[in-house]
Amino acid sequence: GRFTSAWLLLQMHDPEPRLAKASGVFKQTFGNFREAWKDKTFRHYSLFVAGMQCMVAISAPFFAVYMLEELHFTYFEFVLSSVASIFTQFIT
């Protein structure tokens, strides 16, 4: 797969880079975000996703301890459950 990917990347046309003509892209993006933030649905969804990501980041280290100590997983079972989780994410 890697050789095929490398071959296909070599076949791609890579255009010459051009300098961005627009100045103040950051200000424009920030302004667009400020306008979008006024929408109630966007605001609620953004806060929900940010809160979910925050809670996942905080709780993630404790799952390994929980599986090994409380569920009495062997290291092999722990690795299999981790691989199954990653594989499921990859498939879906």
mmCIF file with all atom_site columns, N, CA, C and O in Angstrom, residues 36-54:
data_model
loop_
_atom_site.group_PDB
_atom_site.id
_atom_site.type_symbol
_atom_site.label_atom_id
_atom_site.label_alt_id
_atom_site.label_comp_id
_atom_site.label_asym_id
_atom_site.label_entity_id
_atom_site.label_seq_id
_atom_site.pdbx_PDB_ins_code
_atom_site.Cartn_x
_atom_site.Cartn_y
_atom_site.Cartn_z
_atom_site.occupancy
_atom_site.B_iso_or_equiv
_atom_site.pdbx_formal_charge
_atom_site.auth_seq_id
_atom_site.auth_comp_id
_atom_site.auth_asym_id
_atom_site.auth_atom_id
_atom_site.pdbx_PDB_model_num
ATOM 1  N N  . ALA A 1 36 ? -20.917 33.851 13.049 1.00 0.00 ? 36 ALA A N  1
ATOM 2  C CA . ALA A 1 36 ? -21.490 32.512 13.209 1.00 0.00 ? 36 ALA A CA 1
ATOM 3  C C  . ALA A 1 36 ? -21.863 32.252 14.664 1.00 0.00 ? 36 ALA A C  1
ATOM 4  O O  . ALA A 1 36 ? -22.830 31.537 14.941 1.00 0.00 ? 36 ALA A O  1
ATOM 5  N N  . TRP A 1 37 ? -21.116 32.824 15.597 1.00 0.00 ? 37 TRP A N  1
ATOM 6  C CA . TRP A 1 37 ? -21.363 32.600 17.026 1.00 0.00 ? 37 TRP A CA 1
ATOM 7  C C  . TRP A 1 37 ? -22.717 33.177 17.467 1.00 0.00 ? 37 TRP A C  1
ATOM 8  O O  . TRP A 1 37 ? -23.278 32.757 18.459 1.00 0.00 ? 37 TRP A O  1
ATOM 9  N N  . LYS A 1 38 ? -23.230 34.118 16.705 1.00 0.00 ? 38 LYS A N  1
ATOM 10 C CA . LYS A 1 38 ? -24.531 34.714 17.031 1.00 0.00 ? 38 LYS A CA 1
ATOM 11 C C  . LYS A 1 38 ? -25.674 33.727 16.800 1.00 0.00 ? 38 LYS A C  1
ATOM 12 O O  . LYS A 1 38 ? -26.749 33.888 17.370 1.00 0.00 ? 38 LYS A O  1
ATOM 13 N N  . ASP A 1 39 ? -25.422 32.703 15.979 1.00 0.00 ? 39 ASP A N  1
ATOM 14 C CA . ASP A 1 39 ? -26.439 31.686 15.717 1.00 0.00 ? 39 ASP A CA 1
ATOM 15 C C  . ASP A 1 39 ? -26.519 30.743 16.916 1.00 0.00 ? 39 ASP A C  1
ATOM 16 O O  . ASP A 1 39 ? -25.526 30.163 17.339 1.00 0.00 ? 39 ASP A O  1
ATOM 17 N N  . LYS A 1 40 ? -27.719 30.596 17.479 1.00 0.00 ? 40 LYS A N  1
ATOM 18 C CA . LYS A 1 40 ? -27.918 29.805 18.690 1.00 0.00 ? 40 LYS A CA 1
ATOM 19 C C  . LYS A 1 40 ? -27.553 28.338 18.471 1.00 0.00 ? 40 LYS A C  1
ATOM 20 O O  . LYS A 1 40 ? -26.904 27.710 19.318 1.00 0.00 ? 40 LYS A O  1
ATOM 21 N N  . THR A 1 41 ? -27.932 27.772 17.342 1.00 0.00 ? 41 THR A N  1
ATOM 22 C CA . THR A 1 41 ? -27.653 26.361 17.066 1.00 0.00 ? 41 THR A CA 1
ATOM 23 C C  . THR A 1 41 ? -26.152 26.114 16.966 1.00 0.00 ? 41 THR A C  1
ATOM 24 O O  . THR A 1 41 ? -25.628 25.154 17.537 1.00 0.00 ? 41 THR A O  1
ATOM 25 N N  . PHE A 1 42 ? -25.452 26.969 16.240 1.00 0.00 ? 42 PHE A N  1
ATOM 26 C CA . PHE A 1 42 ? -23.999 26.835 16.107 1.00 0.00 ? 42 PHE A CA 1
ATOM 27 C C  . PHE A 1 42 ? -23.320 26.960 17.465 1.00 0.00 ? 42 PHE A C  1
ATOM 28 O O  . PHE A 1 42 ? -22.412 26.190 17.790 1.00 0.00 ? 42 PHE A O  1
ATOM 29 N N  . ARG A 1 43 ? -23.756 27.919 18.261 1.00 0.00 ? 43 ARG A N  1
ATOM 30 C CA . ARG A 1 43 ? -23.170 28.132 19.582 1.00 0.00 ? 43 ARG A CA 1
ATOM 31 C C  . ARG A 1 43 ? -23.379 26.918 20.475 1.00 0.00 ? 43 ARG A C  1
ATOM 32 O O  . ARG A 1 43 ? -22.442 26.438 21.113 1.00 0.00 ? 43 ARG A O  1
ATOM 33 N N  . HIS A 1 44 ? -24.603 26.377 20.513 1.00 0.00 ? 44 HIS A N  1
ATOM 34 C CA . HIS A 1 44 ? -24.874 25.212 21.357 1.00 0.00 ? 44 HIS A CA 1
ATOM 35 C C  . HIS A 1 44 ? -24.081 23.997 20.889 1.00 0.00 ? 44 HIS A C  1
ATOM 36 O O  . HIS A 1 44 ? -23.529 23.251 21.707 1.00 0.00 ? 44 HIS A O  1
ATOM 37 N N  . TYR A 1 45 ? -24.025 23.783 19.574 1.00 0.00 ? 45 TYR A N  1
ATOM 38 C CA . TYR A 1 45 ? -23.275 22.643 19.044 1.00 0.00 ? 45 TYR A CA 1
ATOM 39 C C  . TYR A 1 45 ? -21.784 22.787 19.343 1.00 0.00 ? 45 TYR A C  1
ATOM 40 O O  . TYR A 1 45 ? -21.136 21.821 19.757 1.00 0.00 ? 45 TYR A O  1
ATOM 41 N N  . SER A 1 46 ? -21.247 23.974 19.143 1.00 0.00 ? 46 SER A N  1
ATOM 42 C CA . SER A 1 46 ? -19.817 24.189 19.397 1.00 0.00 ? 46 SER A CA 1
ATOM 43 C C  . SER A 1 46 ? -19.471 23.974 20.863 1.00 0.00 ? 46 SER A C  1
ATOM 44 O O  . SER A 1 46 ? -18.454 23.350 21.183 1.00 0.00 ? 46 SER A O  1
ATOM 45 N N  . LEU A 1 47 ? -20.311 24.488 21.763 1.00 0.00 ? 47 LEU A N  1
ATOM 46 C CA . LEU A 1 47 ? -20.048 24.292 23.188 1.00 0.00 ? 47 LEU A CA 1
ATOM 47 C C  . LEU A 1 47 ? -20.197 22.823 23.589 1.00 0.00 ? 47 LEU A C  1
ATOM 48 O O  . LEU A 1 47 ? -19.440 22.318 24.422 1.00 0.00 ? 47 LEU A O  1
ATOM 49 N N  . PHE A 1 48 ? -21.157 22.115 22.984 1.00 0.00 ? 48 PHE A N  1
ATOM 50 C CA . PHE A 1 48 ? -21.322 20.699 23.261 1.00 0.00 ? 48 PHE A CA 1
ATOM 51 C C  . PHE A 1 48 ? -20.102 19.906 22.825 1.00 0.00 ? 48 PHE A C  1
ATOM 52 O O  . PHE A 1 48 ? -19.568 19.090 23.585 1.00 0.00 ? 48 PHE A O  1
ATOM 53 N N  . VAL A 1 49 ? -19.626 20.143 21.599 1.00 0.00 ? 49 VAL A N  1
ATOM 54 C CA . VAL A 1 49 ? -18.460 19.410 21.087 1.00 0.00 ? 49 VAL A CA 1
ATOM 55 C C  . VAL A 1 49 ? -17.215 19.741 21.915 1.00 0.00 ? 49 VAL A C  1
ATOM 56 O O  . VAL A 1 49 ? -16.434 18.851 22.269 1.00 0.00 ? 49 VAL A O  1
ATOM 57 N N  . ALA A 1 50 ? -17.030 21.001 22.253 1.00 0.00 ? 50 ALA A N  1
ATOM 58 C CA . ALA A 1 50 ? -15.871 21.395 23.062 1.00 0.00 ? 50 ALA A CA 1
ATOM 59 C C  . ALA A 1 50 ? -15.936 20.756 24.442 1.00 0.00 ? 50 ALA A C  1
ATOM 60 O O  . ALA A 1 50 ? -14.925 20.265 24.958 1.00 0.00 ? 50 ALA A O  1
ATOM 61 N N  . GLY A 1 51 ? -17.113 20.752 25.059 1.00 0.00 ? 51 GLY A N  1
ATOM 62 C CA . GLY A 1 51 ? -17.260 20.124 26.366 1.00 0.00 ? 51 GLY A CA 1
ATOM 63 C C  . GLY A 1 51 ? -17.031 18.634 26.313 1.00 0.00 ? 51 GLY A C  1
ATOM 64 O O  . GLY A 1 51 ? -16.390 18.054 27.206 1.00 0.00 ? 51 GLY A O  1
ATOM 65 N N  . MET A 1 52 ? -17.539 17.967 25.267 1.00 0.00 ? 52 MET A N  1
ATOM 66 C CA . MET A 1 52 ? -17.335 16.531 25.123 1.00 0.00 ? 52 MET A CA 1
ATOM 67 C C  . MET A 1 52 ? -15.856 16.203 24.944 1.00 0.00 ? 52 MET A C  1
ATOM 68 O O  . MET A 1 52 ? -15.340 15.274 25.574 1.00 0.00 ? 52 MET A O  1
ATOM 69 N N  . GLN A 1 53 ? -15.161 16.957 24.103 1.00 0.00 ? 53 GLN A N  1
ATOM 70 C CA . GLN A 1 53 ? -13.740 16.727 23.896 1.00 0.00 ? 53 GLN A CA 1
ATOM 71 C C  . GLN A 1 53 ? -12.948 16.971 25.187 1.00 0.00 ? 53 GLN A C  1
ATOM 72 O O  . GLN A 1 53 ? -11.998 16.246 25.500 1.00 0.00 ? 53 GLN A O  1
ATOM 73 N N  . CYS A 1 54 ? -13.341 17.968 25.944 1.00 0.00 ? 54 CYS A N  1
ATOM 74 C CA . CYS A 1 54 ? -12.682 18.264 27.214 1.00 0.00 ? 54 CYS A CA 1
ATOM 75 C C  . CYS A 1 54 ? -12.853 17.108 28.194 1.00 0.00 ? 54 CYS A C  1
ATOM 76 O O  . CYS A 1 54 ? -11.897 16.665 28.824 1.00 0.00 ? 54 CYS A O  1
#
